[in-house]
mmCIF file of C-alpha atoms and ligand atoms in Angstrom:
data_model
loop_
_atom_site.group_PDB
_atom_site.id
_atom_site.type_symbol
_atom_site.label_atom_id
_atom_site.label_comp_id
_atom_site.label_asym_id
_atom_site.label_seq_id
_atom_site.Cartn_x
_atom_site.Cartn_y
_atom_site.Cartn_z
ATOM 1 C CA UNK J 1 5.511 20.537 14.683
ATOM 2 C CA UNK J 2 2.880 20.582 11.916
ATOM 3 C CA UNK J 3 3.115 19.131 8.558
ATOM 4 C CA UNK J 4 1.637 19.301 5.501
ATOM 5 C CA UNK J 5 1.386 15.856 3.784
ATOM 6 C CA UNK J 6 0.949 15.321 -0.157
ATOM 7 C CA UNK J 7 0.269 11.906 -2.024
ATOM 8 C CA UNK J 8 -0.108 11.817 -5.870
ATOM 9 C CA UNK J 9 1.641 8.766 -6.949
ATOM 10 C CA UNK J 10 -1.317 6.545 -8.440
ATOM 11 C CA UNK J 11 -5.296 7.611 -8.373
ATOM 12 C CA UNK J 12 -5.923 9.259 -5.593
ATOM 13 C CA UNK J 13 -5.485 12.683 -4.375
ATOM 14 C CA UNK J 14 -4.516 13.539 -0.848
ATOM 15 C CA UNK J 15 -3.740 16.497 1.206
ATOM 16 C CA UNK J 16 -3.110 16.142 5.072
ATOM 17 C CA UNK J 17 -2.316 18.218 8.081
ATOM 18 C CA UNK J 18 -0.724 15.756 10.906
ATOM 19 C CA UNK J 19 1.167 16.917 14.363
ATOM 20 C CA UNK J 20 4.248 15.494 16.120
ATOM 21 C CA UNK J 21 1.540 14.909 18.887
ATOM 22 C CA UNK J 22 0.255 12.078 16.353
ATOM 23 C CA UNK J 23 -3.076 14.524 15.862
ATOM 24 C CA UNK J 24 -4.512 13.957 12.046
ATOM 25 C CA UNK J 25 -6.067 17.598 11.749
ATOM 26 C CA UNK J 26 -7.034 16.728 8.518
ATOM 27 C CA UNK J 27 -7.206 14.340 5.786
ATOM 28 C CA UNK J 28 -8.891 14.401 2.407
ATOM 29 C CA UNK J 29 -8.278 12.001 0.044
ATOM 30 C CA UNK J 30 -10.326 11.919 -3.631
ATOM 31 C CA UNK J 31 -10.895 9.310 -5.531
ATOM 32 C CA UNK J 32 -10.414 9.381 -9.446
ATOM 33 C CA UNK J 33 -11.917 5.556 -9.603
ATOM 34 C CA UNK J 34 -14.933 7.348 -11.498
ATOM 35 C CA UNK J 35 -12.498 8.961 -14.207
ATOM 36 C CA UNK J 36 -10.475 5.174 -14.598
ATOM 37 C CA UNK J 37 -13.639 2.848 -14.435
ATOM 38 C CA UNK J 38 -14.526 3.078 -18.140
ATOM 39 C CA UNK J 39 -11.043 1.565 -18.851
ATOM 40 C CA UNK J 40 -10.946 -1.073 -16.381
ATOM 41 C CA UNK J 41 -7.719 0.385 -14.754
ATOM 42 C CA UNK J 42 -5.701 3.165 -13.973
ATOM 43 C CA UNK J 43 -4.585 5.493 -16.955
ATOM 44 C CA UNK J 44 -1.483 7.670 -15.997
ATOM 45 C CA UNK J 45 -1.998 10.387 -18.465
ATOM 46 C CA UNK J 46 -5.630 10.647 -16.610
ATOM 47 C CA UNK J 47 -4.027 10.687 -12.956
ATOM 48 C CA UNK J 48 -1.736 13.489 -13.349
ATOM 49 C CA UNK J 49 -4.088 15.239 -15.270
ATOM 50 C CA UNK J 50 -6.707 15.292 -12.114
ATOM 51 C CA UNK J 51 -3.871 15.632 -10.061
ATOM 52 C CA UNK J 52 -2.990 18.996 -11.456
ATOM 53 C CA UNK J 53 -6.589 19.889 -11.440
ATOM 54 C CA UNK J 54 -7.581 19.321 -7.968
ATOM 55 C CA UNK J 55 -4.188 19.463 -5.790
ATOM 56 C CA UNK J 56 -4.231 23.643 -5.505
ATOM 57 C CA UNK J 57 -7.832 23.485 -3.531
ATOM 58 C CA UNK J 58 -7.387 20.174 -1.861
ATOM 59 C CA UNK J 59 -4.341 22.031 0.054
ATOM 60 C CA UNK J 60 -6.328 25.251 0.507
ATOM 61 C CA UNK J 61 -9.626 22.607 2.170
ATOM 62 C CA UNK J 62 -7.003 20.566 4.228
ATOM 63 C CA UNK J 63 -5.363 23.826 5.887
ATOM 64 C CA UNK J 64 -9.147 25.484 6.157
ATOM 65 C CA UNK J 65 -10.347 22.640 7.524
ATOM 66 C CA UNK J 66 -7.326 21.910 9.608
ATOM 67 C CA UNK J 67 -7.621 25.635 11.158
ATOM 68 C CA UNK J 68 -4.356 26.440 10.339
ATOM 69 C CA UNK J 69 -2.575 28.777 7.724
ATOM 70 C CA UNK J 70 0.749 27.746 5.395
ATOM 71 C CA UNK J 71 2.161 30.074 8.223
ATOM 72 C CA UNK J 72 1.963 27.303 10.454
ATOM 73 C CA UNK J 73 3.359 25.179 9.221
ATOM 74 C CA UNK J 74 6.861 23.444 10.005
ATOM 75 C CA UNK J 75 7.359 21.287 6.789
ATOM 76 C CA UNK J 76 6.255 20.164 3.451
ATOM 77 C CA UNK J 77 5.978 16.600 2.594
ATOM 78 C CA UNK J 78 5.200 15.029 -0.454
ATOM 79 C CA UNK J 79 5.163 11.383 -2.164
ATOM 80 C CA UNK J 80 8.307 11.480 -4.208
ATOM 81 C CA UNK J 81 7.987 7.848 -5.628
ATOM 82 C CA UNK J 82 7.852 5.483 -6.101
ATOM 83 C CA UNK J 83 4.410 5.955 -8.463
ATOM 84 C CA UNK J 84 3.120 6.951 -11.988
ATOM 85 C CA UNK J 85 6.076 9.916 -12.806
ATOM 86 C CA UNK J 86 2.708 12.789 -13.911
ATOM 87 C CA UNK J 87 1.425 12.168 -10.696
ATOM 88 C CA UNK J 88 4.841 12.331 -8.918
ATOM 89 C CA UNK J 89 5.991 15.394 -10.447
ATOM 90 C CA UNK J 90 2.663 17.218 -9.846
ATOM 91 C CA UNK J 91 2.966 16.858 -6.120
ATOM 92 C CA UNK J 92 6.832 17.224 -5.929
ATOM 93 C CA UNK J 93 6.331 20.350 -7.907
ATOM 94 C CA UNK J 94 3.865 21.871 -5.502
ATOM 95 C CA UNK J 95 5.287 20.977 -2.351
ATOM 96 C CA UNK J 96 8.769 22.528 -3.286
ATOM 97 C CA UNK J 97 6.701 25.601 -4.823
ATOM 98 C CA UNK J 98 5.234 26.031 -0.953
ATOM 99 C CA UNK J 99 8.471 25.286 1.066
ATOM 100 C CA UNK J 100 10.378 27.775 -1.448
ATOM 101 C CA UNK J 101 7.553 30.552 -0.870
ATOM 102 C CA UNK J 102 7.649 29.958 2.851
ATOM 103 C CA UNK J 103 11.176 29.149 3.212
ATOM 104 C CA UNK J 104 9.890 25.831 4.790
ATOM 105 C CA UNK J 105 11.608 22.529 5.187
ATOM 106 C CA UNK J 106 10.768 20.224 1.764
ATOM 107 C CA UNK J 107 10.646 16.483 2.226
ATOM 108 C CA UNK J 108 10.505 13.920 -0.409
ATOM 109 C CA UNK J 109 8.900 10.993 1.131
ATOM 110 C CA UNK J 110 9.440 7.119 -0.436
ATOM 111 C CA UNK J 111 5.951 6.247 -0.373
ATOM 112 C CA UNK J 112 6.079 2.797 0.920
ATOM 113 C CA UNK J 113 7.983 4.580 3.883
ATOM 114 C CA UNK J 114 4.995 6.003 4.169
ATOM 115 C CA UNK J 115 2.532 2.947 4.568
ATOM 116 C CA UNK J 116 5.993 1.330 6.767
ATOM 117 C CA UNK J 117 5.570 4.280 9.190
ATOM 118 C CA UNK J 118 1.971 4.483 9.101
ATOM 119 C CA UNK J 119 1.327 2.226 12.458
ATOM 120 C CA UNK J 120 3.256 4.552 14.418
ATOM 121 C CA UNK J 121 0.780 7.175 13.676
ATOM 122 C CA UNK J 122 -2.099 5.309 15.127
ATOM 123 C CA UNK J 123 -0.826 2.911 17.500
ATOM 124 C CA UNK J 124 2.200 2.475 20.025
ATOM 125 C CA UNK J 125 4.539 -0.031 17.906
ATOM 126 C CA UNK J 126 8.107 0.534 18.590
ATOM 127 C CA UNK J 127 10.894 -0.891 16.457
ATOM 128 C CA UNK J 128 11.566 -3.323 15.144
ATOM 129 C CA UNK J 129 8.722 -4.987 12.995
ATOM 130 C CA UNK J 130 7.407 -6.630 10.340
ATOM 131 C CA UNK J 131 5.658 -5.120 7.667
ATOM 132 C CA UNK J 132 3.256 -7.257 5.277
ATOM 133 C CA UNK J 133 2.692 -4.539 2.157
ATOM 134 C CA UNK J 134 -0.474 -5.769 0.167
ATOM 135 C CA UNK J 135 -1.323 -3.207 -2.779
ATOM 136 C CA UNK J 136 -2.404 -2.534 -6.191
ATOM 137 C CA UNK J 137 1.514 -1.851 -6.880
ATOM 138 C CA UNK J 138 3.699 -4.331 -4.178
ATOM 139 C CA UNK J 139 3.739 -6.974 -2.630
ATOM 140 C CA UNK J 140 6.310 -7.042 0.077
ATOM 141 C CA UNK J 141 7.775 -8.097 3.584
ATOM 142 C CA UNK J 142 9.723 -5.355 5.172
ATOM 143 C CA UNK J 143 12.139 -6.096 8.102
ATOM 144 C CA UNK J 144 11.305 -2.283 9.903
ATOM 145 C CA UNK J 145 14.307 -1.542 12.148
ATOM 146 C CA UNK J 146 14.167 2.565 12.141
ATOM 147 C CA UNK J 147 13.307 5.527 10.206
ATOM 148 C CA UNK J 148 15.087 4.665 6.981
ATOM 149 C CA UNK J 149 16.211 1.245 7.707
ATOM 150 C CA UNK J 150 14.280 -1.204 6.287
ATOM 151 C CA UNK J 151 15.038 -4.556 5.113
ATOM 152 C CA UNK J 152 13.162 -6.497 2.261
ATOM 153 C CA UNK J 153 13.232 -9.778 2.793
ATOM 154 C CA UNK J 154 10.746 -10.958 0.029
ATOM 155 C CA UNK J 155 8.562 -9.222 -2.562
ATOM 156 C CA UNK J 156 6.436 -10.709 -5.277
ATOM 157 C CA UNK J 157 8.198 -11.916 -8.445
ATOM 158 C CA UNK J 158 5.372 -10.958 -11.085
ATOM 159 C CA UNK J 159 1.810 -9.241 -10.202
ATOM 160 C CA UNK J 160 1.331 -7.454 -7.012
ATOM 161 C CA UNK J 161 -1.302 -9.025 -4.842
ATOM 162 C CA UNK J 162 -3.897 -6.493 -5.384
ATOM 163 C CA UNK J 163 -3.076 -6.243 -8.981
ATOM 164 C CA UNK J 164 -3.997 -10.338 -8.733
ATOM 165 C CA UNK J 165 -7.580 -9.255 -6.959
ATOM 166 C CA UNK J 166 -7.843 -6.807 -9.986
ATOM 167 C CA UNK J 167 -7.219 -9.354 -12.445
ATOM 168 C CA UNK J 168 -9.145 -11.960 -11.519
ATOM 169 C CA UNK J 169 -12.398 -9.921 -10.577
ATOM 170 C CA UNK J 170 -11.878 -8.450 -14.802
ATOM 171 C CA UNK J 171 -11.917 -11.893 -15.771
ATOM 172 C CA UNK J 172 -14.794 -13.063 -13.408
ATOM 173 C CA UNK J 173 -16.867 -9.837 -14.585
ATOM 174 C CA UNK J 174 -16.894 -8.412 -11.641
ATOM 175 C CA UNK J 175 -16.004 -4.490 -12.092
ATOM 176 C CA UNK J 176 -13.172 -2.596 -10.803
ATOM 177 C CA UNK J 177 -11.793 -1.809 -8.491
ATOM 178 C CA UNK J 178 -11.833 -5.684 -8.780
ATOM 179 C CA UNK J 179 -10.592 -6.304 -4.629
ATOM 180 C CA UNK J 180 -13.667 -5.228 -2.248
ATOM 181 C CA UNK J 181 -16.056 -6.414 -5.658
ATOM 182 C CA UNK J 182 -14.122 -10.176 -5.816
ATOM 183 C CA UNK J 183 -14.587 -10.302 -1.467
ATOM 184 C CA UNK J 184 -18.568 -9.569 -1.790
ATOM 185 C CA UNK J 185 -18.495 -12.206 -4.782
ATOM 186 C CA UNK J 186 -17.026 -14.435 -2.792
ATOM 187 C CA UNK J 187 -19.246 -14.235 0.527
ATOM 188 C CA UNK J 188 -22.128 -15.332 -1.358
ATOM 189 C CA UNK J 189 -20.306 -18.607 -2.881
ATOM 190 C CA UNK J 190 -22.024 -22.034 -1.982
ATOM 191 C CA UNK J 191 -20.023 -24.067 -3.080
ATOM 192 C CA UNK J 192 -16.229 -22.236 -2.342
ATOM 193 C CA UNK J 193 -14.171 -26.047 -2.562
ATOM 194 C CA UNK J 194 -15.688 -26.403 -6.074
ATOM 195 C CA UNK J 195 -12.594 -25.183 -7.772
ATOM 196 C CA UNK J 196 -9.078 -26.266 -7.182
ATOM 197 C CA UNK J 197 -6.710 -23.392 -7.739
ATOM 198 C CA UNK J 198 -2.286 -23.653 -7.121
ATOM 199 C CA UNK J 199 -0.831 -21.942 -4.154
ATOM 200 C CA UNK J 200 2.198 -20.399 -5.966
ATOM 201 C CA UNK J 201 5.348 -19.994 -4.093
ATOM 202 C CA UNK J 202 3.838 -22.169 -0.848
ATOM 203 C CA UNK J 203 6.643 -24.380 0.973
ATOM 204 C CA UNK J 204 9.017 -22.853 -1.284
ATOM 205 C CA UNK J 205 12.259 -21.653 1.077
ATOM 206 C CA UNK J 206 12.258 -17.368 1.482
ATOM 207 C CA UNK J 207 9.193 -15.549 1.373
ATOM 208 C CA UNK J 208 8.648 -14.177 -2.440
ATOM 209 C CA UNK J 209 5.905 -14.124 -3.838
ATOM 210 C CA UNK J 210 4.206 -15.301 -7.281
ATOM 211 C CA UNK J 211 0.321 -14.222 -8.146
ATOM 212 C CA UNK J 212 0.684 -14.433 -12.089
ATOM 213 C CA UNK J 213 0.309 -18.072 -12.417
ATOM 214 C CA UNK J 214 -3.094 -17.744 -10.056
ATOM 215 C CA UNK J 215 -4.900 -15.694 -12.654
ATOM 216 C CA UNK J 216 -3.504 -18.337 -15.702
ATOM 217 C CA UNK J 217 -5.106 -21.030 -13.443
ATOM 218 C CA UNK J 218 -8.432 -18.804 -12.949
ATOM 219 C CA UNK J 219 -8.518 -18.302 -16.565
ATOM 220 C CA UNK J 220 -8.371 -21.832 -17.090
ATOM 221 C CA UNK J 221 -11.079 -23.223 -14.552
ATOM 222 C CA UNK J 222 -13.521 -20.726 -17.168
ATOM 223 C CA UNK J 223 -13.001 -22.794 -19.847
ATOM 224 C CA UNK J 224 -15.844 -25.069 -20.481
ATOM 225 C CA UNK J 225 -18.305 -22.712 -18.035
ATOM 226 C CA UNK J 226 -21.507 -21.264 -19.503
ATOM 227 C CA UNK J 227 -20.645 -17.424 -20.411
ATOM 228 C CA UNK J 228 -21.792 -15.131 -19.381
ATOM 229 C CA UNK J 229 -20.561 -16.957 -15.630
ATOM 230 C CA UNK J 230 -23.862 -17.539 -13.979
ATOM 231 C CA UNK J 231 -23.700 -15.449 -10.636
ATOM 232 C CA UNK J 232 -23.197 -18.585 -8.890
ATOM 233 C CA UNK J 233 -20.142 -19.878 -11.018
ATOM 234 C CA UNK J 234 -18.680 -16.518 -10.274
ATOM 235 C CA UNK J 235 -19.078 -16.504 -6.430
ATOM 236 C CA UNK J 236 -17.510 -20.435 -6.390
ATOM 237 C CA UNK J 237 -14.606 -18.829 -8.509
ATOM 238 C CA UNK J 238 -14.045 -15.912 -6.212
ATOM 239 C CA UNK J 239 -14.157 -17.760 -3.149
ATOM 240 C CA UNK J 240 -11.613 -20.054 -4.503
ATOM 241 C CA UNK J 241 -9.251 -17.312 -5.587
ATOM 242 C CA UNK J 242 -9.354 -15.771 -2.339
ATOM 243 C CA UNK J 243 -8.588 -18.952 -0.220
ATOM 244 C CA UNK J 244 -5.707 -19.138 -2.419
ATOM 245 C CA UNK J 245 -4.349 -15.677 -2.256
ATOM 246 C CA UNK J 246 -5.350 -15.876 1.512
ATOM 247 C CA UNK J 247 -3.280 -19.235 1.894
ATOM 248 C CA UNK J 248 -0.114 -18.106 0.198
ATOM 249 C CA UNK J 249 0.268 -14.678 2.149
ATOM 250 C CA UNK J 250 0.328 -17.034 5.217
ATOM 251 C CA UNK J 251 2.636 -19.425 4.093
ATOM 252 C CA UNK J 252 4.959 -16.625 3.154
ATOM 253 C CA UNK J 253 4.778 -14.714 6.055
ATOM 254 C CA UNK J 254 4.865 -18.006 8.249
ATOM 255 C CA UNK J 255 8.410 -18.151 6.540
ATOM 256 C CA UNK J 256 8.612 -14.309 7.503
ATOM 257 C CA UNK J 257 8.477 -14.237 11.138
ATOM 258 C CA UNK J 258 11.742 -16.287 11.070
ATOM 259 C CA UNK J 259 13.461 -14.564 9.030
ATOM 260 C CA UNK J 260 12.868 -11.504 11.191
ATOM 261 C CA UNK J 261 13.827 -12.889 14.461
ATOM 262 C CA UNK J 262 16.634 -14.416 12.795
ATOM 263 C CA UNK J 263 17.580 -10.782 11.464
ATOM 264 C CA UNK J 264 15.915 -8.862 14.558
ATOM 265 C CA UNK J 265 15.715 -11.336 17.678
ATOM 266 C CA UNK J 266 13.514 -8.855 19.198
ATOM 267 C CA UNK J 267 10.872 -9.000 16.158
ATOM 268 C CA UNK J 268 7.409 -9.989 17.802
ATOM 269 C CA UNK J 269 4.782 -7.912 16.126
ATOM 270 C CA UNK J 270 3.470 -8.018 12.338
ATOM 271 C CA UNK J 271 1.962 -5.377 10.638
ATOM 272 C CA UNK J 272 -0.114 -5.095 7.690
ATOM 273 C CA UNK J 273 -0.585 -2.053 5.365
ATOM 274 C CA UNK J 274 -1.838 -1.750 1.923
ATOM 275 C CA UNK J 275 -5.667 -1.825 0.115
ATOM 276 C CA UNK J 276 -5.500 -5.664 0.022
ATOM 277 C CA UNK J 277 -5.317 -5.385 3.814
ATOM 278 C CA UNK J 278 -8.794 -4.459 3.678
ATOM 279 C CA UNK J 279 -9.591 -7.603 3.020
ATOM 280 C CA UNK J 280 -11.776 -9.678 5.903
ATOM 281 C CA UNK J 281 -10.233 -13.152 5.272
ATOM 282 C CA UNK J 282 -6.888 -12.571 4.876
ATOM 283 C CA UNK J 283 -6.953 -10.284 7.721
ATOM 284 C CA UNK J 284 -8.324 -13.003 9.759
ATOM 285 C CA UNK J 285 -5.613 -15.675 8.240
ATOM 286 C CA UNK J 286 -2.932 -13.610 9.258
ATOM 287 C CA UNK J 287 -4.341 -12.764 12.848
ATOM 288 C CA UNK J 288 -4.770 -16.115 13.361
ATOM 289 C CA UNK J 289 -1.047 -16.931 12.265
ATOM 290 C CA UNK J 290 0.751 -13.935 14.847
ATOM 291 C CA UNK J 291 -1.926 -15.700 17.594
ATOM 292 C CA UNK J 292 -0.573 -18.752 16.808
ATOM 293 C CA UNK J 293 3.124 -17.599 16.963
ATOM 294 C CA UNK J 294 2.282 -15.088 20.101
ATOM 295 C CA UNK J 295 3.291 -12.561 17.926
ATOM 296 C CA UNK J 296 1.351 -8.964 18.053
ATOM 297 C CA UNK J 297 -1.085 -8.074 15.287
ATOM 298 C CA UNK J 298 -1.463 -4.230 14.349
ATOM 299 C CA UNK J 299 -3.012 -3.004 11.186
ATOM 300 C CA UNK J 300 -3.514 0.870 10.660
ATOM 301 C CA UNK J 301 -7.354 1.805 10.723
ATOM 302 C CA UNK J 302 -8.566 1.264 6.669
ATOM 303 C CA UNK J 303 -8.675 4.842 5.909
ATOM 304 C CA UNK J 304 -4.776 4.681 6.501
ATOM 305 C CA UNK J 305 -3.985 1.062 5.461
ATOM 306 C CA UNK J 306 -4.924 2.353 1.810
ATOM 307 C CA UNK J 307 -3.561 5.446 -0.052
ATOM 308 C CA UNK J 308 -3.511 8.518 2.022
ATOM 309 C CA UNK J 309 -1.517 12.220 2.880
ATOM 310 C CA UNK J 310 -1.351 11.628 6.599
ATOM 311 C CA UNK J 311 1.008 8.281 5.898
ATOM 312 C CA UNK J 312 3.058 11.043 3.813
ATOM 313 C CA UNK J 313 3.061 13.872 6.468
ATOM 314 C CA UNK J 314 3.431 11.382 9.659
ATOM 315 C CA UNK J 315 6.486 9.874 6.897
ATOM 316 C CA UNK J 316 7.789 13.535 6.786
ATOM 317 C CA UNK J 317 7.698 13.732 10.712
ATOM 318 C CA UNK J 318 9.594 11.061 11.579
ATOM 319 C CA UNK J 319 11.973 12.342 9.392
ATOM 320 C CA UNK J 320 12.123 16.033 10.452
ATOM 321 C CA UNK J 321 12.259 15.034 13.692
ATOM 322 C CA UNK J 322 15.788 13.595 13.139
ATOM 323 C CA UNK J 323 16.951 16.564 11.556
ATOM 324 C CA UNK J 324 16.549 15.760 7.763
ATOM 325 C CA UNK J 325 15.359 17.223 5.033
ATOM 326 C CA UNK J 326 16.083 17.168 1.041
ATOM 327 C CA UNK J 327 17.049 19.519 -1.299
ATOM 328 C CA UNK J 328 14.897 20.965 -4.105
ATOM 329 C CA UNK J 329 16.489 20.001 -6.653
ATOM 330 C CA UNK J 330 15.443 16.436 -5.521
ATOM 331 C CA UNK J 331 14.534 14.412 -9.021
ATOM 332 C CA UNK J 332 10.745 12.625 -8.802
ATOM 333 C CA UNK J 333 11.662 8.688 -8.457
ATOM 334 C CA UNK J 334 9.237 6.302 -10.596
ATOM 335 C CA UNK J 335 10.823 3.254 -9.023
ATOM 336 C CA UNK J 336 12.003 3.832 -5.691
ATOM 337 C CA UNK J 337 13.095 0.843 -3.798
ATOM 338 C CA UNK J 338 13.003 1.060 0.183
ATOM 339 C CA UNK J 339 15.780 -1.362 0.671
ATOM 340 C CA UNK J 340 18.557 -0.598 -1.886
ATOM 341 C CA UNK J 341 20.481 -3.529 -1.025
ATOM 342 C CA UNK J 342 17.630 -5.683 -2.196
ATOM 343 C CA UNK J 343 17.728 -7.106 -5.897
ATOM 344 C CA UNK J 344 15.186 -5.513 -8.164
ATOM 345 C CA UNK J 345 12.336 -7.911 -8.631
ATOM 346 C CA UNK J 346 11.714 -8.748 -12.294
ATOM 347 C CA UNK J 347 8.800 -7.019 -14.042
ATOM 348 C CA UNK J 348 7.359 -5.663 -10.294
ATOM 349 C CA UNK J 349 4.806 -3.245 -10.364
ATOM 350 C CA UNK J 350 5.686 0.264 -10.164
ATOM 351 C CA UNK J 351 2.759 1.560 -8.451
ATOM 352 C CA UNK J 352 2.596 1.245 -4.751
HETATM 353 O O1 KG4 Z 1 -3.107 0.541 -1.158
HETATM 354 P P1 KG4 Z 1 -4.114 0.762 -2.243
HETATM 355 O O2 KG4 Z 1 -5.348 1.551 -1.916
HETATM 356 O O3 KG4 Z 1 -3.516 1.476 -3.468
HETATM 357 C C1 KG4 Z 1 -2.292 1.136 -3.987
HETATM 358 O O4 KG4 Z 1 -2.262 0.217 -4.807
HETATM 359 O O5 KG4 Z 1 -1.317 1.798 -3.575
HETATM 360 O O6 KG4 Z 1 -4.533 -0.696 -2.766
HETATM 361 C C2 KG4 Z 1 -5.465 -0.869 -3.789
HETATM 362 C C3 KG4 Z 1 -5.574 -2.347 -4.082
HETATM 363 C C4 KG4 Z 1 -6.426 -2.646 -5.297
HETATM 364 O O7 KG4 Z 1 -5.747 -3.585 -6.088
HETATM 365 C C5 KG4 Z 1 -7.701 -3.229 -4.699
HETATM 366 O O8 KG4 Z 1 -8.351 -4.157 -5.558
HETATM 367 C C6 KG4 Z 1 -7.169 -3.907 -3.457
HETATM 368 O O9 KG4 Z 1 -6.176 -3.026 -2.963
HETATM 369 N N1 KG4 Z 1 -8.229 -4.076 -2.465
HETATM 370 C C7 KG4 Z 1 -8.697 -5.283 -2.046
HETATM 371 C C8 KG4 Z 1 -9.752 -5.016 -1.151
HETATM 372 N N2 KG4 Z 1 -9.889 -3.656 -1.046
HETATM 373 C C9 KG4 Z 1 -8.946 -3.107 -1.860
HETATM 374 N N3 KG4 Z 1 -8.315 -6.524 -2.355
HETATM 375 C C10 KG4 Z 1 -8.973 -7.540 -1.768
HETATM 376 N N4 KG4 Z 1 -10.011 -7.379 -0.923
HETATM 377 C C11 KG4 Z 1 -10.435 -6.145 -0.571
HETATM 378 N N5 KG4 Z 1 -11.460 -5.976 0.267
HETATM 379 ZN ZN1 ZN Z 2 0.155 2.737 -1.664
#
């Protein structure tokens, strides 16, 4: 089986040819970060805009480089939410447009299933597991039992995590994307216990999250600093924030890996997906913490762990293989929650 994998649901373009035989013959991804810089985030009028543009020939360079024509093909798969709704429709639009041509399978793919399943692509992890999502748009511990049952058992009741990294690099001066600038900041700090900063949520029964009040308490530890921040003020700051960050995804996933086994006895591995995965100390952190526990640490390789079409197509091959598919009239889904038993998090972030 072959598949044809589209993701359009935030900033970045992808297009991706993946096999049942977990072979990635291609996968392009382009960036729009240069087209969103000047505004210090993502603008969704921008996105689908460059969405539209670029989709059409990012198909025809993923099957030309894949070797393979649309006649090859045994399914369609596309992102269809939850994400910015331009973006969504764009690559809902094409993919039916294709599968109704070619009178191929369409699959509309939830696309945090898509960073759930993404391990299995990569690496042998069988169910059931536990996922640690860490993105520009969630913030989330998924109880992964099989293809389509997943169980939330916390999420983040304000920013997303890498929203928080986004933040807090804006107000250190740091650029955007704020995450992999705030990490270089913060290796160069010399003095990272300088500045005391809350660990929201920590010791706090369940595993939510909270990031908001983090950024309030950055905000505050500026006042009375020289401005522009000195290089060095900044690095102290950024250190600090990422101990913090770095100490509460711990805590909460400490709290996590019981819940699991409570909910899955046979729950022993942890996996981690998302941009903010990227991340060298909290990767570390949370190694150390499934060591500790004898759990099993997996993390897909970076190039999957952040936005990507071959999370999308692998997404729409565990689901073909099991005999599904969806109709075309399917509806593009802004908000999209994996677990609909779960209660919908106040002001959560829409993006994934
Ligand atoms: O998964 P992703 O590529 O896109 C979605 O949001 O879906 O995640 C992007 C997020 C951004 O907020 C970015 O600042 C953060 O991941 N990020 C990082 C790092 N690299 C990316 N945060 C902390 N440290 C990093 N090295
Ligand atoms: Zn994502």
């Amino acid at each position: 089986m072959i598949v044809l994998g589209i993701e359009t649901s935030c900033d970045e373009t992808g297009a991706a040819i993946v096999t049942d035989k977990k072979e990635i013959l291609s996968n392009i991804i382009l960036s729009q970060i240069a087209d969103h810089a000047p505004y210090g985030g993502v603008v969704p009028e921008i996105a689908a805009r460059a969405h539209l543009d670029h989709l059409d020939g990012l198909i025809a360079e993923a099957l030309a480089r894949a070797g393979v024509d649309l006649g090859a093909l045994s399914a369609v798969a596309a992102t269809g939410g939850p994400g910015l709704i331009g973006g969504v429709i764009v690559g809902v639009m094409t993919a039916k447009a294709l599968a109704l041509a070619r009178g191929l399978p369409f699959l509309a793919i939830n696309h945090l299933e898509g960073h759930a399943l993404s391990v299995r692509l990569t690496s042998d992890v069988d169910w059931p597991y536990l996922l640690l999502l860490v993105s520009g748009g969630h913030c989330q511990l998924l109880l992964v039992e099989h293809v389509g049952g997943y169980r939330r058992l916390g999420t983040t009741i304000d920013d997303a995590v890498g929203e928080a990294f986004d933040k807090a690099a804006k107000l250190l001066g740091l650029g955007y994307p704020g995450g992999p600038a705030l990490e270089r900041a913060a290796q160069t700090a010399t003095a990272p216990g300088r500045f005391a900063l809350p660990r929201p949520m920590a010791g706090r029964p369940g595993c939510d999250f909270s990031f908001s009040g983090l950024k309030t308490a950055l905000g505050r530890s500026l006042v009375g600093l020289p401005q522009p921040l000195s290089a060095g003020d900044a690095a102290d700051l950024a250190a600090a924030f990422q101990m913090a960050v770095a100490d509460v995804l711990v805590d909460r996933t400490a709290r996590a890996l019981a819940l699991a086994v409570a909910a899955a006895p046979g729950c022993r591995t942890l996996v981690v997906a998302g941009g903010v995965a990227a991340n060298r100390l909290v990767r570390t952190r949370l190694q150390a913490l499934t060591h500790q526990a004898g759990w099993r640490f997996e993390a897909p390789p970076l190039g999957l762990c952040t936005d990507n079409a071959a999370m999308i197509a692998w997404a729409g091959l565990e689901r073909l293989r099991l005999g599904q598919r969806d109709a075309l009239d399917f509806a593009p889904r802004p908000r999209w929650p994996l677990d609909p038993a779960a209660p919908r998090a106040p002001g959560a972030g829409v993006k994934a």
